[in-house]
């Protein structure tokens, strides 16, 4: 609880523990003294709106300063209290330490940004192969929009129909055992066109050791396969020509021996 001029009236043990102060130390601080300097302006703007009656309450994520100097990320909720004359007499603030949540959120943002930046298609599914997340490269490779893929079984989206039941049974046996599956596979785009896919599927386990997700990384190797096929064709042509030329030379040598 605090006054209109941000002086503390009462604080509970939890807030004292969060910021490392005794109750007496805390009550000698002003509201703004516990807020990270760069976050004071945003809080002040909302606080003034509250006092003017423009809003009844507000919630901000802001940094608070621990007694030892380190920064905490908090969810700071403020509500005005009036004794009946329509004027805010004092305010009540609720502080929730979200430092761990913020760190996790920032880490997740970094990972997602990294996955979006990679050139290869990335698909994350649940244990039943239902799509939970795809990156932009997936849309470019398959022709499906992200919204079309979410909730669908990844195999059903891109299944070419070329492989038999035993092929997929072997793949599932590998990843369900906790191992990584690697291979080349023919997949189908939304428009029906086929492409060669270099595929890696890795299981992800939770803290209890159970598989909670699969991460598939797909790389379109159609061009590479076409080049390899062209090289094989040219090698076959070359080998055939060598055989033909060898036969011609052998025949010519035979004729020369007959003439001598």
mmCIF file with all atom_site columns, C-alpha atoms in Angstrom, residues 38-224:
data_model
loop_
_atom_site.group_PDB
_atom_site.id
_atom_site.type_symbol
_atom_site.label_atom_id
_atom_site.label_alt_id
_atom_site.label_comp_id
_atom_site.label_asym_id
_atom_site.label_entity_id
_atom_site.label_seq_id
_atom_site.pdbx_PDB_ins_code
_atom_site.Cartn_x
_atom_site.Cartn_y
_atom_site.Cartn_z
_atom_site.occupancy
_atom_site.B_iso_or_equiv
_atom_site.pdbx_formal_charge
_atom_site.auth_seq_id
_atom_site.auth_comp_id
_atom_site.auth_asym_id
_atom_site.auth_atom_id
_atom_site.pdbx_PDB_model_num
ATOM 1   C CA . UNK A 1 38  ? 14.815  3.530   -17.295 1.00 0.00 ? 38  UNK A CA 1
ATOM 2   C CA . UNK A 1 39  ? 11.410  2.131   -16.264 1.00 0.00 ? 39  UNK A CA 1
ATOM 3   C CA . UNK A 1 40  ? 10.386  4.999   -13.988 1.00 0.00 ? 40  UNK A CA 1
ATOM 4   C CA . UNK A 1 41  ? 8.950   7.213   -16.760 1.00 0.00 ? 41  UNK A CA 1
ATOM 5   C CA . UNK A 1 42  ? 6.525   4.556   -18.024 1.00 0.00 ? 42  UNK A CA 1
ATOM 6   C CA . UNK A 1 43  ? 5.316   3.870   -14.497 1.00 0.00 ? 43  UNK A CA 1
ATOM 7   C CA . UNK A 1 44  ? 4.940   7.566   -13.697 1.00 0.00 ? 44  UNK A CA 1
ATOM 8   C CA . UNK A 1 45  ? 2.822   8.139   -16.799 1.00 0.00 ? 45  UNK A CA 1
ATOM 9   C CA . UNK A 1 46  ? 0.402   5.400   -15.788 1.00 0.00 ? 46  UNK A CA 1
ATOM 10  C CA . UNK A 1 47  ? 0.420   6.457   -12.146 1.00 0.00 ? 47  UNK A CA 1
ATOM 11  C CA . UNK A 1 48  ? -0.612  10.007  -13.098 1.00 0.00 ? 48  UNK A CA 1
ATOM 12  C CA . UNK A 1 49  ? -3.452  8.677   -15.261 1.00 0.00 ? 49  UNK A CA 1
ATOM 13  C CA . UNK A 1 50  ? -4.613  6.642   -12.262 1.00 0.00 ? 50  UNK A CA 1
ATOM 14  C CA . UNK A 1 51  ? -4.624  9.693   -9.967  1.00 0.00 ? 51  UNK A CA 1
ATOM 15  C CA . UNK A 1 52  ? -6.519  11.733  -12.583 1.00 0.00 ? 52  UNK A CA 1
ATOM 16  C CA . UNK A 1 53  ? -9.252  9.088   -12.746 1.00 0.00 ? 53  UNK A CA 1
ATOM 17  C CA . UNK A 1 54  ? -8.546  8.171   -16.380 1.00 0.00 ? 54  UNK A CA 1
ATOM 18  C CA . UNK A 1 55  ? -7.962  4.538   -15.428 1.00 0.00 ? 55  UNK A CA 1
ATOM 19  C CA . UNK A 1 56  ? -8.857  2.413   -12.403 1.00 0.00 ? 56  UNK A CA 1
ATOM 20  C CA . UNK A 1 57  ? -5.733  0.248   -12.490 1.00 0.00 ? 57  UNK A CA 1
ATOM 21  C CA . UNK A 1 58  ? -2.753  -0.699  -14.596 1.00 0.00 ? 58  UNK A CA 1
ATOM 22  C CA . UNK A 1 59  ? -0.244  -3.513  -14.954 1.00 0.00 ? 59  UNK A CA 1
ATOM 23  C CA . UNK A 1 60  ? 3.292   -3.146  -16.257 1.00 0.00 ? 60  UNK A CA 1
ATOM 24  C CA . UNK A 1 61  ? 6.229   -5.478  -16.650 1.00 0.00 ? 61  UNK A CA 1
ATOM 25  C CA . UNK A 1 62  ? 9.149   -3.580  -15.210 1.00 0.00 ? 62  UNK A CA 1
ATOM 26  C CA . UNK A 1 63  ? 12.496  -4.011  -13.588 1.00 0.00 ? 63  UNK A CA 1
ATOM 27  C CA . UNK A 1 64  ? 12.953  -3.549  -9.844  1.00 0.00 ? 64  UNK A CA 1
ATOM 28  C CA . UNK A 1 65  ? 16.231  -3.184  -7.980  1.00 0.00 ? 65  UNK A CA 1
ATOM 29  C CA . UNK A 1 66  ? 17.166  -5.712  -5.324  1.00 0.00 ? 66  UNK A CA 1
ATOM 30  C CA . UNK A 1 67  ? 18.928  -4.412  -2.234  1.00 0.00 ? 67  UNK A CA 1
ATOM 31  C CA . UNK A 1 68  ? 22.193  -6.020  -3.401  1.00 0.00 ? 68  UNK A CA 1
ATOM 32  C CA . UNK A 1 69  ? 21.960  -4.170  -6.722  1.00 0.00 ? 69  UNK A CA 1
ATOM 33  C CA . UNK A 1 70  ? 20.865  -6.888  -9.135  1.00 0.00 ? 70  UNK A CA 1
ATOM 34  C CA . UNK A 1 71  ? 17.788  -6.441  -11.296 1.00 0.00 ? 71  UNK A CA 1
ATOM 35  C CA . UNK A 1 72  ? 14.538  -8.382  -11.006 1.00 0.00 ? 72  UNK A CA 1
ATOM 36  C CA . UNK A 1 73  ? 11.890  -8.573  -13.690 1.00 0.00 ? 73  UNK A CA 1
ATOM 37  C CA . UNK A 1 74  ? 8.421   -8.149  -12.225 1.00 0.00 ? 74  UNK A CA 1
ATOM 38  C CA . UNK A 1 75  ? 4.757   -7.860  -13.146 1.00 0.00 ? 75  UNK A CA 1
ATOM 39  C CA . UNK A 1 76  ? 3.666   -4.718  -11.275 1.00 0.00 ? 76  UNK A CA 1
ATOM 40  C CA . UNK A 1 77  ? -0.103  -4.273  -10.849 1.00 0.00 ? 77  UNK A CA 1
ATOM 41  C CA . UNK A 1 78  ? -1.481  -1.061  -9.320  1.00 0.00 ? 78  UNK A CA 1
ATOM 42  C CA . UNK A 1 79  ? -5.051  -0.217  -8.261  1.00 0.00 ? 79  UNK A CA 1
ATOM 43  C CA . UNK A 1 80  ? -6.379  3.048   -6.891  1.00 0.00 ? 80  UNK A CA 1
ATOM 44  C CA . UNK A 1 81  ? -8.485  3.066   -3.714  1.00 0.00 ? 81  UNK A CA 1
ATOM 45  C CA . UNK A 1 82  ? -11.024 5.771   -2.901  1.00 0.00 ? 82  UNK A CA 1
ATOM 46  C CA . UNK A 1 83  ? -12.837 6.238   0.411   1.00 0.00 ? 83  UNK A CA 1
ATOM 47  C CA . UNK A 1 84  ? -15.946 7.452   -1.362  1.00 0.00 ? 84  UNK A CA 1
ATOM 48  C CA . UNK A 1 85  ? -15.328 11.024  -2.511  1.00 0.00 ? 85  UNK A CA 1
ATOM 49  C CA . UNK A 1 86  ? -14.248 9.956   -5.998  1.00 0.00 ? 86  UNK A CA 1
ATOM 50  C CA . UNK A 1 87  ? -10.630 10.906  -5.372  1.00 0.00 ? 87  UNK A CA 1
ATOM 51  C CA . UNK A 1 88  ? -7.872  8.328   -5.100  1.00 0.00 ? 88  UNK A CA 1
ATOM 52  C CA . UNK A 1 89  ? -6.781  8.320   -1.470  1.00 0.00 ? 89  UNK A CA 1
ATOM 53  C CA . UNK A 1 90  ? -4.085  5.665   -1.707  1.00 0.00 ? 90  UNK A CA 1
ATOM 54  C CA . UNK A 1 91  ? -2.959  2.903   -4.029  1.00 0.00 ? 91  UNK A CA 1
ATOM 55  C CA . UNK A 1 92  ? -2.376  -0.808  -3.675  1.00 0.00 ? 92  UNK A CA 1
ATOM 56  C CA . UNK A 1 93  ? 0.400   -2.517  -5.619  1.00 0.00 ? 93  UNK A CA 1
ATOM 57  C CA . UNK A 1 94  ? 0.889   -6.226  -6.255  1.00 0.00 ? 94  UNK A CA 1
ATOM 58  C CA . UNK A 1 95  ? 4.366   -7.353  -7.321  1.00 0.00 ? 95  UNK A CA 1
ATOM 59  C CA . UNK A 1 96  ? 5.073   -10.715 -8.946  1.00 0.00 ? 96  UNK A CA 1
ATOM 60  C CA . UNK A 1 97  ? 8.638   -11.816 -9.602  1.00 0.00 ? 97  UNK A CA 1
ATOM 61  C CA . UNK A 1 98  ? 8.721   -13.017 -13.228 1.00 0.00 ? 98  UNK A CA 1
ATOM 62  C CA . UNK A 1 99  ? 12.514  -13.084 -13.656 1.00 0.00 ? 99  UNK A CA 1
ATOM 63  C CA . UNK A 1 100 ? 12.598  -16.803 -14.454 1.00 0.00 ? 100 UNK A CA 1
ATOM 64  C CA . UNK A 1 101 ? 9.603   -16.445 -16.792 1.00 0.00 ? 101 UNK A CA 1
ATOM 65  C CA . UNK A 1 102 ? 11.300  -13.510 -18.543 1.00 0.00 ? 102 UNK A CA 1
ATOM 66  C CA . UNK A 1 103 ? 14.559  -15.416 -18.971 1.00 0.00 ? 103 UNK A CA 1
ATOM 67  C CA . UNK A 1 104 ? 12.666  -18.395 -20.391 1.00 0.00 ? 104 UNK A CA 1
ATOM 68  C CA . UNK A 1 105 ? 10.641  -16.152 -22.700 1.00 0.00 ? 105 UNK A CA 1
ATOM 69  C CA . UNK A 1 106 ? 13.763  -14.390 -23.974 1.00 0.00 ? 106 UNK A CA 1
ATOM 70  C CA . UNK A 1 107 ? 15.507  -17.711 -24.529 1.00 0.00 ? 107 UNK A CA 1
ATOM 71  C CA . UNK A 1 108 ? 12.506  -19.067 -26.436 1.00 0.00 ? 108 UNK A CA 1
ATOM 72  C CA . UNK A 1 109 ? 12.431  -15.899 -28.541 1.00 0.00 ? 109 UNK A CA 1
ATOM 73  C CA . UNK A 1 110 ? 16.122  -16.336 -29.348 1.00 0.00 ? 110 UNK A CA 1
ATOM 74  C CA . UNK A 1 111 ? 15.653  -19.984 -30.314 1.00 0.00 ? 111 UNK A CA 1
ATOM 75  C CA . UNK A 1 112 ? 12.643  -19.223 -32.500 1.00 0.00 ? 112 UNK A CA 1
ATOM 76  C CA . UNK A 1 113 ? 14.501  -16.350 -34.181 1.00 0.00 ? 113 UNK A CA 1
ATOM 77  C CA . UNK A 1 114 ? 17.400  -18.697 -34.885 1.00 0.00 ? 114 UNK A CA 1
ATOM 78  C CA . UNK A 1 115 ? 15.105  -21.392 -36.311 1.00 0.00 ? 115 UNK A CA 1
ATOM 79  C CA . UNK A 1 116 ? 13.373  -18.811 -38.495 1.00 0.00 ? 116 UNK A CA 1
ATOM 80  C CA . UNK A 1 117 ? 16.738  -17.618 -39.809 1.00 0.00 ? 117 UNK A CA 1
ATOM 81  C CA . UNK A 1 118 ? 18.061  -21.010 -40.907 1.00 0.00 ? 118 UNK A CA 1
ATOM 82  C CA . UNK A 1 119 ? 17.631  -21.902 -44.542 1.00 0.00 ? 119 UNK A CA 1
ATOM 83  C CA . UNK A 1 120 ? 16.388  -25.431 -43.897 1.00 0.00 ? 120 UNK A CA 1
ATOM 84  C CA . UNK A 1 121 ? 12.778  -26.350 -43.202 1.00 0.00 ? 121 UNK A CA 1
ATOM 85  C CA . UNK A 1 122 ? 12.142  -27.059 -39.507 1.00 0.00 ? 122 UNK A CA 1
ATOM 86  C CA . UNK A 1 123 ? 9.043   -28.829 -38.189 1.00 0.00 ? 123 UNK A CA 1
ATOM 87  C CA . UNK A 1 124 ? 8.245   -29.438 -34.517 1.00 0.00 ? 124 UNK A CA 1
ATOM 88  C CA . UNK A 1 125 ? 5.538   -31.986 -33.745 1.00 0.00 ? 125 UNK A CA 1
ATOM 89  C CA . UNK A 1 126 ? 4.002   -33.598 -30.693 1.00 0.00 ? 126 UNK A CA 1
ATOM 90  C CA . UNK A 1 127 ? 4.672   -37.317 -30.010 1.00 0.00 ? 127 UNK A CA 1
ATOM 91  C CA . UNK A 1 128 ? 1.831   -38.225 -32.397 1.00 0.00 ? 128 UNK A CA 1
ATOM 92  C CA . UNK A 1 129 ? 3.436   -36.281 -35.254 1.00 0.00 ? 129 UNK A CA 1
ATOM 93  C CA . UNK A 1 130 ? 0.907   -33.434 -35.130 1.00 0.00 ? 130 UNK A CA 1
ATOM 94  C CA . UNK A 1 131 ? 2.517   -30.169 -36.159 1.00 0.00 ? 131 UNK A CA 1
ATOM 95  C CA . UNK A 1 132 ? 3.019   -27.626 -33.361 1.00 0.00 ? 132 UNK A CA 1
ATOM 96  C CA . UNK A 1 133 ? 5.411   -25.218 -35.098 1.00 0.00 ? 133 UNK A CA 1
ATOM 97  C CA . UNK A 1 134 ? 7.061   -24.675 -38.475 1.00 0.00 ? 134 UNK A CA 1
ATOM 98  C CA . UNK A 1 135 ? 9.432   -22.003 -39.734 1.00 0.00 ? 135 UNK A CA 1
ATOM 99  C CA . UNK A 1 136 ? 9.169   -19.825 -42.832 1.00 0.00 ? 136 UNK A CA 1
ATOM 100 C CA . UNK A 1 137 ? 11.415  -22.177 -44.805 1.00 0.00 ? 137 UNK A CA 1
ATOM 101 C CA . UNK A 1 138 ? 8.694   -24.837 -44.402 1.00 0.00 ? 138 UNK A CA 1
ATOM 102 C CA . UNK A 1 139 ? 6.198   -22.620 -46.213 1.00 0.00 ? 139 UNK A CA 1
ATOM 103 C CA . UNK A 1 140 ? 8.652   -21.981 -49.034 1.00 0.00 ? 140 UNK A CA 1
ATOM 104 C CA . UNK A 1 141 ? 9.563   -25.643 -49.419 1.00 0.00 ? 141 UNK A CA 1
ATOM 105 C CA . UNK A 1 142 ? 6.153   -27.292 -49.129 1.00 0.00 ? 142 UNK A CA 1
ATOM 106 C CA . UNK A 1 143 ? 3.758   -24.595 -50.350 1.00 0.00 ? 143 UNK A CA 1
ATOM 107 C CA . UNK A 1 144 ? 1.648   -24.915 -47.195 1.00 0.00 ? 144 UNK A CA 1
ATOM 108 C CA . UNK A 1 145 ? 1.007   -21.864 -45.040 1.00 0.00 ? 145 UNK A CA 1
ATOM 109 C CA . UNK A 1 146 ? 1.810   -22.206 -41.361 1.00 0.00 ? 146 UNK A CA 1
ATOM 110 C CA . UNK A 1 147 ? -1.877  -22.063 -40.417 1.00 0.00 ? 147 UNK A CA 1
ATOM 111 C CA . UNK A 1 148 ? -2.639  -24.965 -42.770 1.00 0.00 ? 148 UNK A CA 1
ATOM 112 C CA . UNK A 1 149 ? -0.001  -27.161 -41.167 1.00 0.00 ? 149 UNK A CA 1
ATOM 113 C CA . UNK A 1 150 ? -0.684  -26.601 -37.471 1.00 0.00 ? 150 UNK A CA 1
ATOM 114 C CA . UNK A 1 151 ? -2.492  -29.543 -35.923 1.00 0.00 ? 151 UNK A CA 1
ATOM 115 C CA . UNK A 1 152 ? -2.011  -31.738 -38.993 1.00 0.00 ? 152 UNK A CA 1
ATOM 116 C CA . UNK A 1 153 ? 0.090   -34.882 -39.041 1.00 0.00 ? 153 UNK A CA 1
ATOM 117 C CA . UNK A 1 154 ? 3.344   -33.925 -40.740 1.00 0.00 ? 154 UNK A CA 1
ATOM 118 C CA . UNK A 1 155 ? 3.607   -37.218 -42.622 1.00 0.00 ? 155 UNK A CA 1
ATOM 119 C CA . UNK A 1 156 ? 0.135   -36.827 -44.041 1.00 0.00 ? 156 UNK A CA 1
ATOM 120 C CA . UNK A 1 157 ? 0.901   -33.357 -45.379 1.00 0.00 ? 157 UNK A CA 1
ATOM 121 C CA . UNK A 1 158 ? 3.936   -34.330 -47.410 1.00 0.00 ? 158 UNK A CA 1
ATOM 122 C CA . UNK A 1 159 ? 3.564   -38.072 -47.904 1.00 0.00 ? 159 UNK A CA 1
ATOM 123 C CA . UNK A 1 160 ? 4.462   -38.975 -51.472 1.00 0.00 ? 160 UNK A CA 1
ATOM 124 C CA . UNK A 1 161 ? 2.796   -42.398 -51.537 1.00 0.00 ? 161 UNK A CA 1
ATOM 125 C CA . UNK A 1 162 ? 5.974   -43.994 -52.862 1.00 0.00 ? 162 UNK A CA 1
ATOM 126 C CA . UNK A 1 163 ? 7.015   -45.864 -49.723 1.00 0.00 ? 163 UNK A CA 1
ATOM 127 C CA . UNK A 1 164 ? 5.339   -48.881 -48.183 1.00 0.00 ? 164 UNK A CA 1
ATOM 128 C CA . UNK A 1 165 ? 4.166   -49.422 -44.623 1.00 0.00 ? 165 UNK A CA 1
ATOM 129 C CA . UNK A 1 166 ? 7.418   -51.127 -43.597 1.00 0.00 ? 166 UNK A CA 1
ATOM 130 C CA . UNK A 1 167 ? 9.450   -48.009 -44.465 1.00 0.00 ? 167 UNK A CA 1
ATOM 131 C CA . UNK A 1 168 ? 7.487   -45.800 -42.060 1.00 0.00 ? 168 UNK A CA 1
ATOM 132 C CA . UNK A 1 169 ? 7.333   -48.524 -39.410 1.00 0.00 ? 169 UNK A CA 1
ATOM 133 C CA . UNK A 1 170 ? 11.115  -48.666 -39.389 1.00 0.00 ? 170 UNK A CA 1
ATOM 134 C CA . UNK A 1 171 ? 11.354  -44.863 -39.164 1.00 0.00 ? 171 UNK A CA 1
ATOM 135 C CA . UNK A 1 172 ? 8.944   -44.717 -36.217 1.00 0.00 ? 172 UNK A CA 1
ATOM 136 C CA . UNK A 1 173 ? 10.708  -47.599 -34.480 1.00 0.00 ? 173 UNK A CA 1
ATOM 137 C CA . UNK A 1 174 ? 13.938  -45.599 -34.602 1.00 0.00 ? 174 UNK A CA 1
ATOM 138 C CA . UNK A 1 175 ? 12.644  -42.284 -33.275 1.00 0.00 ? 175 UNK A CA 1
ATOM 139 C CA . UNK A 1 176 ? 10.360  -43.827 -30.643 1.00 0.00 ? 176 UNK A CA 1
ATOM 140 C CA . UNK A 1 177 ? 13.393  -45.633 -29.261 1.00 0.00 ? 177 UNK A CA 1
ATOM 141 C CA . UNK A 1 178 ? 14.986  -42.218 -28.688 1.00 0.00 ? 178 UNK A CA 1
ATOM 142 C CA . UNK A 1 179 ? 17.361  -42.379 -31.625 1.00 0.00 ? 179 UNK A CA 1
ATOM 143 C CA . UNK A 1 180 ? 17.805  -39.922 -34.483 1.00 0.00 ? 180 UNK A CA 1
ATOM 144 C CA . UNK A 1 181 ? 16.566  -40.989 -37.922 1.00 0.00 ? 181 UNK A CA 1
ATOM 145 C CA . UNK A 1 182 ? 18.501  -39.779 -40.959 1.00 0.00 ? 182 UNK A CA 1
ATOM 146 C CA . UNK A 1 183 ? 17.783  -40.506 -44.569 1.00 0.00 ? 183 UNK A CA 1
ATOM 147 C CA . UNK A 1 184 ? 16.770  -39.332 -48.005 1.00 0.00 ? 184 UNK A CA 1
ATOM 148 C CA . UNK A 1 185 ? 13.091  -39.436 -48.837 1.00 0.00 ? 185 UNK A CA 1
ATOM 149 C CA . UNK A 1 186 ? 10.792  -38.327 -51.617 1.00 0.00 ? 186 UNK A CA 1
ATOM 150 C CA . UNK A 1 187 ? 8.107   -35.908 -50.383 1.00 0.00 ? 187 UNK A CA 1
ATOM 151 C CA . UNK A 1 188 ? 5.192   -34.110 -52.012 1.00 0.00 ? 188 UNK A CA 1
ATOM 152 C CA . UNK A 1 189 ? 4.437   -30.360 -52.022 1.00 0.00 ? 189 UNK A CA 1
ATOM 153 C CA . UNK A 1 190 ? 0.965   -28.893 -51.730 1.00 0.00 ? 190 UNK A CA 1
ATOM 154 C CA . UNK A 1 191 ? 0.775   -28.531 -55.531 1.00 0.00 ? 191 UNK A CA 1
ATOM 155 C CA . UNK A 1 192 ? 1.495   -32.237 -55.945 1.00 0.00 ? 192 UNK A CA 1
ATOM 156 C CA . UNK A 1 193 ? 5.059   -31.896 -57.201 1.00 0.00 ? 193 UNK A CA 1
ATOM 157 C CA . UNK A 1 194 ? 7.650   -34.269 -55.747 1.00 0.00 ? 194 UNK A CA 1
ATOM 158 C CA . UNK A 1 195 ? 11.015  -33.326 -54.327 1.00 0.00 ? 195 UNK A CA 1
ATOM 159 C CA . UNK A 1 196 ? 14.008  -35.118 -52.847 1.00 0.00 ? 196 UNK A CA 1
ATOM 160 C CA . UNK A 1 197 ? 14.303  -34.437 -49.136 1.00 0.00 ? 197 UNK A CA 1
ATOM 161 C CA . UNK A 1 198 ? 17.320  -34.995 -46.918 1.00 0.00 ? 198 UNK A CA 1
ATOM 162 C CA . UNK A 1 199 ? 15.555  -35.558 -43.608 1.00 0.00 ? 199 UNK A CA 1
ATOM 163 C CA . UNK A 1 200 ? 16.698  -35.694 -39.991 1.00 0.00 ? 200 UNK A CA 1
ATOM 164 C CA . UNK A 1 201 ? 14.164  -36.439 -37.231 1.00 0.00 ? 201 UNK A CA 1
ATOM 165 C CA . UNK A 1 202 ? 15.285  -36.081 -33.620 1.00 0.00 ? 202 UNK A CA 1
ATOM 166 C CA . UNK A 1 203 ? 13.218  -36.929 -30.519 1.00 0.00 ? 203 UNK A CA 1
ATOM 167 C CA . UNK A 1 204 ? 13.078  -34.385 -27.679 1.00 0.00 ? 204 UNK A CA 1
ATOM 168 C CA . UNK A 1 205 ? 12.626  -35.626 -24.115 1.00 0.00 ? 205 UNK A CA 1
ATOM 169 C CA . UNK A 1 206 ? 11.172  -33.838 -21.103 1.00 0.00 ? 206 UNK A CA 1
ATOM 170 C CA . UNK A 1 207 ? 12.681  -33.760 -17.612 1.00 0.00 ? 207 UNK A CA 1
ATOM 171 C CA . UNK A 1 208 ? 11.140  -37.157 -16.852 1.00 0.00 ? 208 UNK A CA 1
ATOM 172 C CA . UNK A 1 209 ? 12.855  -38.719 -19.863 1.00 0.00 ? 209 UNK A CA 1
ATOM 173 C CA . UNK A 1 210 ? 9.684   -39.172 -21.905 1.00 0.00 ? 210 UNK A CA 1
ATOM 174 C CA . UNK A 1 211 ? 9.537   -38.102 -25.549 1.00 0.00 ? 211 UNK A CA 1
ATOM 175 C CA . UNK A 1 212 ? 7.492   -34.904 -25.736 1.00 0.00 ? 212 UNK A CA 1
ATOM 176 C CA . UNK A 1 213 ? 8.298   -33.659 -29.237 1.00 0.00 ? 213 UNK A CA 1
ATOM 177 C CA . UNK A 1 214 ? 9.976   -34.491 -32.507 1.00 0.00 ? 214 UNK A CA 1
ATOM 178 C CA . UNK A 1 215 ? 12.070  -31.987 -34.444 1.00 0.00 ? 215 UNK A CA 1
ATOM 179 C CA . UNK A 1 216 ? 12.424  -32.605 -38.163 1.00 0.00 ? 216 UNK A CA 1
ATOM 180 C CA . UNK A 1 217 ? 14.925  -30.736 -40.314 1.00 0.00 ? 217 UNK A CA 1
ATOM 181 C CA . UNK A 1 218 ? 14.302  -30.994 -44.050 1.00 0.00 ? 218 UNK A CA 1
ATOM 182 C CA . UNK A 1 219 ? 16.603  -29.941 -46.865 1.00 0.00 ? 219 UNK A CA 1
ATOM 183 C CA . UNK A 1 220 ? 15.501  -29.924 -50.480 1.00 0.00 ? 220 UNK A CA 1
ATOM 184 C CA . UNK A 1 221 ? 18.197  -31.838 -52.375 1.00 0.00 ? 221 UNK A CA 1
ATOM 185 C CA . UNK A 1 222 ? 16.291  -32.186 -55.650 1.00 0.00 ? 222 UNK A CA 1
ATOM 186 C CA . UNK A 1 223 ? 18.833  -30.129 -57.585 1.00 0.00 ? 223 UNK A CA 1
ATOM 187 C CA . UNK A 1 224 ? 21.697  -32.119 -56.122 1.00 0.00 ? 224 UNK A CA 1
#
